[in-house]
PDB file of C-alpha atoms in Angstrom:
ATOM      1  CA  MET U   7      11.923  -2.251 -23.885  1.00 62.00           C
ATOM      2  CA  ALA U   8       8.949  -3.779 -26.194  1.00 68.00           C
ATOM      3  CA  PHE U   9       7.523  -5.538 -23.997  1.00 64.00           C
ATOM      4  CA  ILE U  10       7.270  -1.870 -21.602  1.00 68.00           C
ATOM      5  CA  ILE U  11       5.768  -0.519 -24.396  1.00 75.00           C
ATOM      6  CA  LYS U  12       2.932  -4.138 -24.672  1.00 73.00           C
ATOM      7  CA  ARG U  13       1.804  -3.729 -21.283  1.00 70.00           C
ATOM      8  CA  THR U  14       0.868  -0.494 -20.887  1.00 73.00           C
ATOM      9  CA  PHE U  15      -1.516  -0.224 -24.052  1.00 76.00           C
ATOM     10  CA  LEU U  16      -2.571  -3.191 -22.267  1.00 76.00           C
ATOM     11  CA  MET U  17      -3.570  -1.378 -18.870  1.00 77.00           C
ATOM     12  CA  ILE U  18      -6.307   0.677 -20.611  1.00 79.00           C
ATOM     13  CA  PRO U  19      -8.259  -1.884 -21.358  1.00 82.00           C
ATOM     14  CA  GLN U  20      -8.075  -3.356 -17.719  1.00 79.00           C
ATOM     15  CA  LEU U  21      -8.742   0.602 -16.330  1.00 80.00           C
ATOM     16  CA  LEU U  22     -11.136   1.143 -17.800  1.00 83.00           C
ATOM     17  CA  LEU U  23     -13.433  -2.153 -16.422  1.00 84.00           C
ATOM     18  CA  LEU U  24     -11.992  -1.458 -13.592  1.00 81.00           C
ATOM     19  CA  SER U  25     -13.412   1.810 -13.471  1.00 82.00           C
ATOM     20  CA  VAL U  26     -16.974   0.476 -14.920  1.00 83.00           C
ATOM     21  CA  LEU U  27     -16.873  -1.781 -12.518  1.00 83.00           C
ATOM     22  CA  ILE U  28     -16.190   0.575  -9.718  1.00 79.00           C
ATOM     23  CA  PHE U  29     -18.522   2.728 -10.983  1.00 78.00           C
ATOM     24  CA  PHE U  30     -21.679   0.493 -11.334  1.00 77.00           C
ATOM     25  CA  LEU U  31     -20.764  -0.467  -7.984  1.00 76.00           C
ATOM     26  CA  ALA U  32     -20.691   2.203  -6.421  1.00 72.00           C
ATOM     27  CA  LYS U  33     -24.682   3.233  -7.956  1.00 71.00           C
ATOM     28  CA  GLN U  34     -25.948   0.375  -6.273  1.00 69.00           C
ATOM     29  CA  MET U  35     -25.414   1.501  -2.979  1.00 66.00           C
ATOM     30  CA  PRO U  36     -28.481   2.444  -0.337  1.00 64.00           C
ATOM     31  CA  GLY U  37     -28.652   6.421  -1.192  1.00 62.00           C
ATOM     32  CA  ASP U  38     -26.346   9.029  -2.576  1.00 62.00           C
ATOM     33  CA  ALA U  39     -23.566  11.769  -2.337  1.00 63.00           C
ATOM     34  CA  VAL U  40     -26.152  14.184  -1.149  1.00 65.00           C
ATOM     35  CA  THR U  41     -28.199  11.709   1.498  1.00 63.00           C
ATOM     36  CA  GLY U  42     -24.702  11.349   2.971  1.00 57.00           C
ATOM     37  CA  ALA U  43     -23.905  15.300   2.796  1.00 58.00           C
ATOM     38  CA  PHE U  44     -26.983  16.466   4.482  1.00 61.00           C
ATOM     39  CA  MET U  45     -27.524  13.937   6.617  1.00 59.00           C
ATOM     40  CA  GLY U  46     -28.583  15.215  10.138  1.00 55.00           C
ATOM     41  CA  LYS U  47     -29.295  18.428   9.221  1.00 61.00           C
ATOM     42  CA  PRO U  48     -33.445  18.824   8.870  1.00 62.00           C
ATOM     43  CA  ASN U  49     -33.242  22.302   8.312  1.00 65.00           C
ATOM     44  CA  VAL U  50     -32.022  20.975   4.543  1.00 62.00           C
ATOM     45  CA  SER U  51     -35.757  19.753   2.905  1.00 66.00           C
ATOM     46  CA  ALA U  52     -36.701  16.510   0.924  1.00 67.00           C
ATOM     47  CA  GLU U  53     -37.403  19.582  -1.898  1.00 70.00           C
ATOM     48  CA  GLN U  54     -33.804  21.545  -1.673  1.00 69.00           C
ATOM     49  CA  MET U  55     -31.632  18.553  -2.190  1.00 68.00           C
ATOM     50  CA  GLU U  56     -33.664  16.646  -5.457  1.00 69.00           C
ATOM     51  CA  LYS U  57     -33.254  20.609  -6.512  1.00 74.00           C
ATOM     52  CA  ILE U  58     -29.757  19.310  -5.642  1.00 69.00           C
ATOM     53  CA  ARG U  59     -29.308  16.110  -7.634  1.00 72.00           C
ATOM     54  CA  LEU U  60     -31.198  17.293 -10.771  1.00 74.00           C
ATOM     55  CA  GLN U  61     -28.249  19.994 -10.679  1.00 69.00           C
ATOM     56  CA  HIS U  62     -25.248  17.709 -10.307  1.00 67.00           C
ATOM     57  CA  GLY U  63     -27.696  14.877 -12.652  1.00 69.00           C
ATOM     58  CA  LEU U  64     -27.610  12.608 -10.043  1.00 68.00           C
ATOM     59  CA  ASN U  65     -30.526  11.294 -11.219  1.00 69.00           C
ATOM     60  CA  ASP U  66     -29.674   9.991 -14.391  1.00 73.00           C
ATOM     61  CA  PRO U  67     -29.290   6.813 -15.867  1.00 77.00           C
ATOM     62  CA  TRP U  68     -26.155   5.410 -14.221  1.00 74.00           C
ATOM     63  CA  ILE U  69     -24.014   4.680 -18.133  1.00 82.00           C
ATOM     64  CA  VAL U  70     -25.275   8.688 -18.990  1.00 82.00           C
ATOM     65  CA  GLN U  71     -22.930   9.557 -14.933  1.00 79.00           C
ATOM     66  CA  TYR U  72     -20.143   7.043 -15.907  1.00 82.00           C
ATOM     67  CA  GLY U  73     -19.240   8.750 -19.414  1.00 83.00           C
ATOM     68  CA  ARG U  74     -19.682  12.143 -17.722  1.00 80.00           C
ATOM     69  CA  TRP U  75     -16.895  11.260 -14.617  1.00 79.00           C
ATOM     70  CA  ILE U  76     -14.486   8.924 -17.191  1.00 82.00           C
ATOM     71  CA  GLY U  77     -14.444  12.466 -19.319  1.00 83.00           C
ATOM     72  CA  ASP U  78     -14.167  14.532 -16.408  1.00 79.00           C
ATOM     73  CA  ALA U  79     -11.380  11.766 -14.986  1.00 82.00           C
ATOM     74  CA  ILE U  80      -9.540  11.474 -17.593  1.00 82.00           C
ATOM     75  CA  ARG U  81      -8.936  15.382 -18.212  1.00 82.00           C
ATOM     76  CA  GLY U  82      -8.394  15.081 -13.752  1.00 79.00           C
ATOM     77  CA  ASP U  83     -11.479  16.391 -12.550  1.00 81.00           C
ATOM     78  CA  PHE U  84     -12.768  13.131  -9.997  1.00 81.00           C
ATOM     79  CA  GLY U  85     -15.799  15.641  -9.627  1.00 79.00           C
ATOM     80  CA  GLN U  86     -16.715  17.627  -6.343  1.00 78.00           C
ATOM     81  CA  SER U  87     -17.184  16.114  -2.685  1.00 80.00           C
ATOM     82  CA  PHE U  88     -20.412  17.582  -0.981  1.00 73.00           C
ATOM     83  CA  VAL U  89     -19.010  16.296   1.862  1.00 75.00           C
ATOM     84  CA  HIS U  90     -15.730  17.988   2.053  1.00 77.00           C
ATOM     85  CA  LYS U  91     -17.147  21.000  -0.232  1.00 78.00           C
ATOM     86  CA  GLN U  92     -14.287  21.374  -2.120  1.00 82.00           C
ATOM     87  CA  PRO U  93     -12.879  19.776  -5.777  1.00 85.00           C
ATOM     88  CA  VAL U  94     -11.575  15.556  -4.645  1.00 85.00           C
ATOM     89  CA  THR U  95      -8.273  15.819  -6.526  1.00 86.00           C
ATOM     90  CA  GLN U  96      -7.855  19.031  -4.580  1.00 84.00           C
ATOM     91  CA  LEU U  97      -8.566  16.507  -1.602  1.00 84.00           C
ATOM     92  CA  LEU U  98      -6.299  14.403  -2.106  1.00 85.00           C
ATOM     93  CA  ALA U  99      -3.579  16.621  -3.214  1.00 82.00           C
ATOM     94  CA  GLY U 100      -2.065  16.048   0.550  1.00 75.00           C
ATOM     95  CA  ARG U 101      -3.442  12.450   1.138  1.00 83.00           C
ATOM     96  CA  ILE U 102      -1.444  11.243  -1.211  1.00 83.00           C
ATOM     97  CA  GLU U 103       2.057  12.209  -0.373  1.00 83.00           C
ATOM     98  CA  ASN U 104       1.408  11.400   2.984  1.00 85.00           C
ATOM     99  CA  THR U 105       0.277   8.196   2.209  1.00 84.00           C
ATOM    100  CA  ILE U 106       2.711   7.379  -0.057  1.00 83.00           C
ATOM    101  CA  TRP U 107       5.461   8.108   2.624  1.00 85.00           C
ATOM    102  CA  LEU U 108       3.683   6.163   4.286  1.00 87.00           C
ATOM    103  CA  SER U 109       4.359   3.165   2.843  1.00 84.00           C
ATOM    104  CA  LEU U 110       7.733   3.800   1.342  1.00 85.00           C
ATOM    105  CA  ALA U 111       8.879   3.866   4.865  1.00 88.00           C
ATOM    106  CA  THR U 112       7.472   1.162   5.550  1.00 88.00           C
ATOM    107  CA  LEU U 113       8.549  -1.258   2.078  1.00 85.00           C
ATOM    108  CA  ILE U 114      12.408   0.483   3.512  1.00 88.00           C
ATOM    109  CA  VAL U 115      11.929  -0.823   7.019  1.00 90.00           C
ATOM    110  CA  THR U 116      10.565  -4.219   6.348  1.00 87.00           C
ATOM    111  CA  TYR U 117      12.732  -5.093   3.700  1.00 86.00           C
ATOM    112  CA  SER U 118      15.816  -4.277   6.203  1.00 88.00           C
ATOM    113  CA  LEU U 119      14.326  -6.721   8.370  1.00 89.00           C
ATOM    114  CA  ALA U 120      13.234  -8.789   6.505  1.00 87.00           C
ATOM    115  CA  ILE U 121      15.738  -9.482   3.752  1.00 86.00           C
ATOM    116  CA  PRO U 122      19.042 -10.172   6.966  1.00 88.00           C
ATOM    117  CA  LEU U 123      16.794 -12.073   9.402  1.00 89.00           C
ATOM    118  CA  GLY U 124      15.570 -13.978   5.985  1.00 87.00           C
ATOM    119  CA  LEU U 125      19.006 -15.001   5.030  1.00 85.00           C
ATOM    120  CA  LEU U 126      20.294 -15.836   8.093  1.00 85.00           C
ATOM    121  CA  ALA U 127      17.089 -18.367   8.797  1.00 85.00           C
ATOM    122  CA  GLY U 128      18.152 -19.842   5.546  1.00 82.00           C
ATOM    123  CA  ARG U 129      21.535 -19.903   5.291  1.00 80.00           C
ATOM    124  CA  TRP U 130      21.626 -21.877   8.731  1.00 84.00           C
ATOM    125  CA  THR U 131      18.802 -23.588   9.482  1.00 83.00           C
ATOM    126  CA  GLY U 132      17.346 -25.347  11.980  1.00 82.00           C
ATOM    127  CA  SER U 133      20.152 -22.973  14.504  1.00 86.00           C
ATOM    128  CA  PHE U 134      19.063 -21.225  17.715  1.00 90.00           C
ATOM    129  CA  ALA U 135      18.432 -17.780  15.202  1.00 88.00           C
ATOM    130  CA  ASP U 136      16.268 -19.809  13.052  1.00 87.00           C
ATOM    131  CA  GLN U 137      14.748 -21.256  16.002  1.00 90.00           C
ATOM    132  CA  VAL U 138      14.353 -17.694  16.992  1.00 91.00           C
ATOM    133  CA  ILE U 139      12.985 -15.965  13.708  1.00 89.00           C
ATOM    134  CA  VAL U 140      10.512 -19.032  13.414  1.00 89.00           C
ATOM    135  CA  THR U 141       8.974 -18.061  16.545  1.00 91.00           C
ATOM    136  CA  TYR U 142       8.842 -14.425  15.556  1.00 88.00           C
ATOM    137  CA  ASN U 143       7.250 -15.294  12.235  1.00 87.00           C
ATOM    138  CA  TYR U 144       4.458 -17.033  13.880  1.00 86.00           C
ATOM    139  CA  ILE U 145       3.641 -13.975  16.407  1.00 88.00           C
ATOM    140  CA  SER U 146       3.428 -11.277  13.597  1.00 85.00           C
ATOM    141  CA  PHE U 147       1.219 -14.040  11.310  1.00 84.00           C
ATOM    142  CA  ALA U 148      -0.727 -14.754  14.121  1.00 83.00           C
ATOM    143  CA  THR U 149      -0.985 -11.234  15.631  1.00 82.00           C
ATOM    144  CA  PRO U 150      -3.815  -8.404  13.983  1.00 82.00           C
ATOM    145  CA  VAL U 151      -2.563  -5.292  12.465  1.00 80.00           C
ATOM    146  CA  PHE U 152      -4.811  -2.995  14.408  1.00 78.00           C
ATOM    147  CA  VAL U 153      -3.734  -4.647  18.226  1.00 84.00           C
ATOM    148  CA  PHE U 154      -0.324  -4.070  17.893  1.00 85.00           C
ATOM    149  CA  ALA U 155      -1.077  -0.738  16.181  1.00 85.00           C
ATOM    150  CA  LEU U 156      -2.816   0.351  19.187  1.00 87.00           C
ATOM    151  CA  LEU U 157      -0.749  -1.618  21.577  1.00 88.00           C
ATOM    152  CA  MET U 158       1.838   1.185  20.362  1.00 87.00           C
ATOM    153  CA  LEU U 159      -0.108   3.755  20.517  1.00 87.00           C
ATOM    154  CA  TYR U 160      -0.430   3.099  24.428  1.00 87.00           C
ATOM    155  CA  VAL U 161       2.872   2.191  25.040  1.00 89.00           C
ATOM    156  CA  PHE U 162       4.924   4.757  23.338  1.00 88.00           C
ATOM    157  CA  GLY U 163       2.323   7.249  22.407  1.00 84.00           C
ATOM    158  CA  PHE U 164       0.713   7.815  25.311  1.00 85.00           C
ATOM    159  CA  VAL U 165       2.487   5.973  28.651  1.00 86.00           C
ATOM    160  CA  LEU U 166       5.899   6.145  27.965  1.00 86.00           C
ATOM    161  CA  ASP U 167       5.483   9.390  25.207  1.00 82.00           C
ATOM    162  CA  TRP U 168       8.591   9.089  23.458  1.00 87.00           C
ATOM    163  CA  PHE U 169       6.570   9.786  20.375  1.00 87.00           C
ATOM    164  CA  PRO U 170       3.618  11.389  19.070  1.00 84.00           C
ATOM    165  CA  SER U 171      -0.182   9.640  18.679  1.00 81.00           C
ATOM    166  CA  GLY U 172      -1.563  10.797  16.003  1.00 80.00           C
ATOM    167  CA  GLY U 173      -1.214  13.117  12.532  1.00 81.00           C
ATOM    168  CA  SER U 174       1.220  13.794  10.802  1.00 79.00           C
ATOM    169  CA  VAL U 175       3.328  16.903  11.511  1.00 79.00           C
ATOM    170  CA  ASP U 176       2.532  19.270  14.824  1.00 78.00           C
ATOM    171  CA  ILE U 177       0.893  21.726  12.392  1.00 77.00           C
ATOM    172  CA  ARG U 178       2.491  24.595  14.679  1.00 78.00           C
ATOM    173  CA  MET U 179       6.071  23.634  12.985  1.00 78.00           C
ATOM    174  CA  GLU U 180       6.869  25.474   9.306  1.00 77.00           C
ATOM    175  CA  GLU U 181       6.938  24.248   6.531  1.00 76.00           C
ATOM    176  CA  GLY U 182      10.770  23.411   4.385  1.00 74.00           C
ATOM    177  CA  THR U 183      12.929  23.715   7.772  1.00 82.00           C
ATOM    178  CA  ALA U 184      14.794  21.288   9.542  1.00 82.00           C
ATOM    179  CA  GLU U 185      12.192  20.803  12.574  1.00 82.00           C
ATOM    180  CA  TYR U 186       9.670  20.414  10.388  1.00 82.00           C
ATOM    181  CA  VAL U 187      11.322  17.583   8.132  1.00 83.00           C
ATOM    182  CA  TRP U 188      11.858  16.175  11.804  1.00 86.00           C
ATOM    183  CA  ASP U 189       8.428  16.537  13.010  1.00 84.00           C
ATOM    184  CA  LYS U 190       7.347  14.599  10.182  1.00 84.00           C
ATOM    185  CA  LEU U 191       9.681  11.587  10.790  1.00 87.00           C
ATOM    186  CA  LYS U 192       9.011  11.524  14.185  1.00 87.00           C
ATOM    187  CA  HIS U 193       5.099  11.005  12.871  1.00 88.00           C
ATOM    188  CA  LEU U 194       5.751   8.824  11.312  1.00 88.00           C
ATOM    189  CA  VAL U 195       7.727   6.505  13.595  1.00 88.00           C
ATOM    190  CA  LEU U 196       4.856   4.813  15.556  1.00 89.00           C
ATOM    191  CA  PRO U 197       2.907   3.519  12.695  1.00 89.00           C
ATOM    192  CA  VAL U 198       5.833   2.915  10.365  1.00 89.00           C
ATOM    193  CA  LEU U 199       7.397   0.669  13.296  1.00 89.00           C
ATOM    194  CA  SER U 200       2.907  -1.014  13.547  1.00 85.00           C
ATOM    195  CA  GLY U 201       3.381  -1.880   9.875  1.00 82.00           C
ATOM    196  CA  SER U 202       6.858  -2.693   9.192  1.00 86.00           C
ATOM    197  CA  LEU U 203       7.377  -5.337  12.310  1.00 84.00           C
ATOM    198  CA  LEU U 204       3.995  -7.680  11.502  1.00 78.00           C
ATOM    199  CA  LEU U 205       4.562  -7.197   7.634  1.00 80.00           C
ATOM    200  CA  THR U 206       8.620  -9.050   7.539  1.00 84.00           C
ATOM    201  CA  TYR U 207       7.336 -12.553   8.515  1.00 82.00           C
ATOM    202  CA  SER U 208       5.926 -12.750   4.440  1.00 81.00           C
ATOM    203  CA  THR U 209       9.412 -11.589   2.599  1.00 83.00           C
ATOM    204  CA  VAL U 210      11.556 -13.404   5.719  1.00 87.00           C
ATOM    205  CA  GLN U 211       9.183 -16.435   4.957  1.00 84.00           C
ATOM    206  CA  TYR U 212       9.632 -17.235   1.892  1.00 82.00           C
ATOM    207  CA  LEU U 213      13.749 -15.741   1.603  1.00 84.00           C
ATOM    208  CA  ARG U 214      13.830 -18.175   4.269  1.00 86.00           C
ATOM    209  CA  ASN U 215      12.011 -21.679   2.503  1.00 84.00           C
ATOM    210  CA  GLU U 216      13.890 -19.994  -1.429  1.00 82.00           C
ATOM    211  CA  ILE U 217      17.142 -20.909   0.454  1.00 82.00           C
ATOM    212  CA  ILE U 218      16.496 -23.962   1.328  1.00 82.00           C
ATOM    213  CA  GLU U 219      15.049 -25.172  -1.528  1.00 81.00           C
ATOM    214  CA  THR U 220      17.959 -23.774  -3.968  1.00 80.00           C
ATOM    215  CA  LYS U 221      20.002 -25.459  -1.454  1.00 78.00           C
ATOM    216  CA  MET U 222      18.896 -29.160  -2.767  1.00 78.00           C
ATOM    217  CA  LYS U 223      19.218 -27.945  -6.535  1.00 79.00           C
ATOM    218  CA  ASP U 224      21.279 -29.497  -9.452  1.00 78.00           C
ATOM    219  CA  PHE U 225      23.258 -26.724  -9.898  1.00 79.00           C
ATOM    220  CA  VAL U 226      24.394 -26.374  -6.176  1.00 75.00           C
ATOM    221  CA  LYS U 227      24.818 -29.821  -5.910  1.00 78.00           C
ATOM    222  CA  THR U 228      27.304 -29.151  -8.815  1.00 81.00           C
ATOM    223  CA  ALA U 229      29.210 -26.413  -7.738  1.00 77.00           C
ATOM    224  CA  ARG U 230      29.894 -27.904  -4.108  1.00 77.00           C
ATOM    225  CA  ALA U 231      31.018 -31.547  -6.131  1.00 80.00           C
ATOM    226  CA  LYS U 232      33.231 -28.958  -8.699  1.00 78.00           C
ATOM    227  CA  GLY U 233      35.407 -28.302  -5.030  1.00 78.00           C
ATOM    228  CA  VAL U 234      33.354 -23.942  -4.961  1.00 76.00           C
ATOM    229  CA  PRO U 235      34.163 -22.698  -1.476  1.00 80.00           C
ATOM    230  CA  GLU U 236      30.946 -23.108   0.786  1.00 74.00           C
ATOM    231  CA  ASN U 237      30.705 -18.996   0.638  1.00 76.00           C
ATOM    232  CA  VAL U 238      30.996 -18.643  -3.156  1.00 77.00           C
ATOM    233  CA  VAL U 239      28.019 -21.399  -3.152  1.00 77.00           C
ATOM    234  CA  TYR U 240      26.056 -19.244  -0.824  1.00 76.00           C
ATOM    235  CA  ARG U 241      27.127 -15.841  -2.807  1.00 73.00           C
ATOM    236  CA  ARG U 242      27.034 -16.731  -6.061  1.00 74.00           C
ATOM    237  CA  HIS U 243      24.251 -19.705  -6.644  1.00 73.00           C
ATOM    238  CA  ILE U 244      22.238 -19.556  -3.569  1.00 77.00           C
ATOM    239  CA  LEU U 245      21.138 -16.007  -2.415  1.00 74.00           C
ATOM    240  CA  ARG U 246      20.951 -14.321  -6.324  1.00 72.00           C
ATOM    241  CA  HIS U 247      18.822 -17.345  -7.027  1.00 73.00           C
ATOM    242  CA  SER U 248      16.838 -16.078  -3.905  1.00 74.00           C
ATOM    243  CA  MET U 249      16.503 -12.987  -4.135  1.00 73.00           C
ATOM    244  CA  LEU U 250      14.386 -12.828  -7.700  1.00 70.00           C
ATOM    245  CA  PRO U 251      11.238 -13.710  -6.044  1.00 69.00           C
ATOM    246  CA  ILE U 252      11.437 -11.083  -3.417  1.00 73.00           C
ATOM    247  CA  ALA U 253      12.767  -8.139  -5.965  1.00 68.00           C
ATOM    248  CA  ALA U 254      10.034  -8.985  -7.893  1.00 65.00           C
ATOM    249  CA  PHE U 255       7.401  -8.824  -5.511  1.00 70.00           C
ATOM    250  CA  LEU U 256       8.615  -5.227  -4.743  1.00 69.00           C
ATOM    251  CA  GLY U 257       5.981  -3.388  -6.773  1.00 65.00           C
ATOM    252  CA  TYR U 258       3.142  -5.891  -5.470  1.00 64.00           C
ATOM    253  CA  GLU U 259       3.946  -4.538  -1.948  1.00 71.00           C
ATOM    254  CA  LEU U 260       4.172  -1.031  -2.656  1.00 67.00           C
ATOM    255  CA  THR U 261       1.409  -0.359  -4.494  1.00 67.00           C
ATOM    256  CA  GLY U 262      -0.094  -2.921  -1.213  1.00 66.00           C
ATOM    257  CA  LEU U 263       1.067  -0.522   0.990  1.00 70.00           C
ATOM    258  CA  ILE U 264      -0.348   2.732  -0.723  1.00 66.00           C
ATOM    259  CA  ALA U 265      -3.858   0.679  -1.131  1.00 60.00           C
ATOM    260  CA  GLY U 266      -4.396  -0.905   1.783  1.00 61.00           C
ATOM    261  CA  SER U 267      -2.659   1.337   4.926  1.00 73.00           C
ATOM    262  CA  VAL U 268      -7.389   1.501   6.010  1.00 75.00           C
ATOM    263  CA  PHE U 269      -5.853   0.664   9.429  1.00 77.00           C
ATOM    264  CA  ILE U 270      -3.036   2.342  10.638  1.00 83.00           C
ATOM    265  CA  GLU U 271      -4.022   5.294   9.135  1.00 83.00           C
ATOM    266  CA  THR U 272      -7.143   5.257  11.038  1.00 81.00           C
ATOM    267  CA  ILE U 273      -5.770   4.166  14.661  1.00 84.00           C
ATOM    268  CA  PHE U 274      -3.007   6.523  14.354  1.00 85.00           C
ATOM    269  CA  SER U 275      -5.477   9.008  12.891  1.00 83.00           C
ATOM    270  CA  TYR U 276      -2.911   9.749  10.036  1.00 85.00           C
ATOM    271  CA  PRO U 277      -3.950  12.065   7.353  1.00 85.00           C
ATOM    272  CA  GLY U 278      -4.265   9.304   4.555  1.00 83.00           C
ATOM    273  CA  LEU U 279      -5.595   8.074   1.915  1.00 82.00           C
ATOM    274  CA  GLY U 280      -6.860   5.428   4.546  1.00 79.00           C
ATOM    275  CA  ARG U 281      -8.424   6.878   6.806  1.00 80.00           C
ATOM    276  CA  LEU U 282     -10.226   9.428   3.537  1.00 83.00           C
ATOM    277  CA  PHE U 283     -11.756   6.585   2.559  1.00 82.00           C
ATOM    278  CA  ILE U 284     -13.291   4.863   5.705  1.00 80.00           C
ATOM    279  CA  ASP U 285     -14.303   8.895   6.635  1.00 80.00           C
ATOM    280  CA  SER U 286     -15.640   8.756   2.877  1.00 80.00           C
ATOM    281  CA  ILE U 287     -17.400   5.770   3.141  1.00 78.00           C
ATOM    282  CA  MET U 288     -19.601   6.287   6.814  1.00 76.00           C
ATOM    283  CA  ALA U 289     -20.152   9.885   5.088  1.00 74.00           C
ATOM    284  CA  ARG U 290     -21.367   8.783   1.670  1.00 75.00           C
ATOM    285  CA  ASP U 291     -18.843  11.150  -0.383  1.00 78.00           C
ATOM    286  CA  PHE U 292     -19.512   8.216  -2.661  1.00 79.00           C
ATOM    287  CA  THR U 293     -17.420  10.660  -5.571  1.00 81.00           C
ATOM    288  CA  VAL U 294     -14.050  10.147  -2.985  1.00 84.00           C
ATOM    289  CA  VAL U 295     -15.058   6.817  -2.972  1.00 82.00           C
ATOM    290  CA  THR U 296     -15.158   6.457  -7.018  1.00 82.00           C
ATOM    291  CA  ALA U 297     -11.930   8.568  -6.682  1.00 85.00           C
ATOM    292  CA  LEU U 298     -10.027   6.108  -4.251  1.00 84.00           C
ATOM    293  CA  VAL U 299     -11.153   2.854  -5.513  1.00 81.00           C
ATOM    294  CA  LEU U 300     -10.361   3.575  -9.082  1.00 82.00           C
ATOM    295  CA  ILE U 301      -6.395   5.127  -7.873  1.00 80.00           C
ATOM    296  CA  SER U 302      -5.774   1.959  -5.375  1.00 78.00           C
ATOM    297  CA  GLY U 303      -6.955  -0.290  -8.526  1.00 78.00           C
ATOM    298  CA  ALA U 304      -4.728   1.812 -10.893  1.00 79.00           C
ATOM    299  CA  ALA U 305      -1.606   1.378  -8.760  1.00 76.00           C
ATOM    300  CA  VAL U 306      -1.857  -2.016  -8.162  1.00 75.00           C
ATOM    301  CA  ILE U 307      -1.763  -2.617 -11.615  1.00 77.00           C
ATOM    302  CA  VAL U 308       1.251  -0.671 -12.087  1.00 77.00           C
ATOM    303  CA  GLY U 309       2.792  -2.444  -9.581  1.00 74.00           C
ATOM    304  CA  THR U 310       2.199  -5.636 -11.153  1.00 74.00           C
ATOM    305  CA  LEU U 311       3.832  -3.965 -14.162  1.00 74.00           C
ATOM    306  CA  LEU U 312       6.776  -2.301 -11.600  1.00 74.00           C
ATOM    307  CA  SER U 313       7.041  -5.898 -10.743  1.00 72.00           C
ATOM    308  CA  ASP U 314       7.468  -7.482 -14.140  1.00 71.00           C
ATOM    309  CA  ILE U 315       9.944  -4.829 -15.100  1.00 72.00           C
ATOM    310  CA  ILE U 316      12.878  -4.888 -11.640  1.00 69.00           C
ATOM    311  CA  LEU U 317      12.602  -8.695 -12.533  1.00 68.00           C
ATOM    312  CA  ARG U 318      13.992  -7.947 -15.796  1.00 69.00           C
ATOM    313  CA  ILE U 319      16.671  -6.266 -14.655  1.00 67.00           C
ATOM    314  CA  VAL U 320      17.672  -8.503 -11.857  1.00 62.00           C
ATOM    315  CA  ASP U 321      17.708 -10.948 -14.334  1.00 61.00           C
ATOM    316  CA  PRO U 322      17.431  -9.698 -18.082  1.00 59.00           C
ATOM    317  CA  ARG U 323      17.482 -13.896 -19.566  1.00 58.00           C
ATOM    318  CA  ILE U 324      13.583 -13.902 -18.028  1.00 56.00           C
ATOM    319  CA  ARG U 325      11.624 -13.319 -21.315  1.00 56.00           C
ATOM    320  CA  LEU U 326       8.072 -10.683 -19.895  1.00 52.00           C
ATOM    321  CA  GLY U 327       5.100 -11.022 -22.896  1.00 52.00           C
TER     322      GLY U 327
END
């Protein structure tokens, strides 16, 4: 418990430093939120845009704007989106939920596939099954996510028409009903499979290598020399030792998916944080961009803490700072 409290307090200066960096870099980008909001609207004069800048304090020094922004952010107010004409917090609310569900589903499917494949390849190294799994890993590693996602969309969304090709739910569905939940799940199938089928390679390869390396450890050789059955050696010694790094990576994987779902969400028109991030950059909606980057950075920091906690639970012998 002490290390959790200590790490939580350490997160505060990390988040503050991150917020300063994000806000400063955002201010170095060409144009501003007003320029992006009224781009392509010749009926809005330069004088009118300048008046809006003055009203919102956009001409103040960046450090003054940062102080105002971080003070509001601590209270949960990330400002107003000039493009969407609504508070950023309200804009993010539904998008965050969609991205979390997409990330959780992708993580569950990824681990459900990767752990059995890694265990199989690691235990029976050199077998036909191992060769097939290794070949699959190479193909997964070499295939860009956006190429595979587009292929899945074309085959299963347009040609076969088995699953919806975009969105998160049919607008005709009534929220709270069983049909609504089922439709949400159907909209998740293609994005989740497009991400998980390619993300498995890292976990599979890492687990396979860990098992192969653990087989050569002295404590495994000692157990075998004492006549311990191979199944017991594998279950109690090799498997437990090899699974520790996988458990530790769980927090990183989840937050990485939340922060890095840009391609999948864009290709499948899935209304999550990733797609909103790209749209906001293109529209120069800086209040939304800074909020999203800060949330993503905070998620990574929290994911690090979560991984340490999981590792401590799995193996209490490990002491973390």
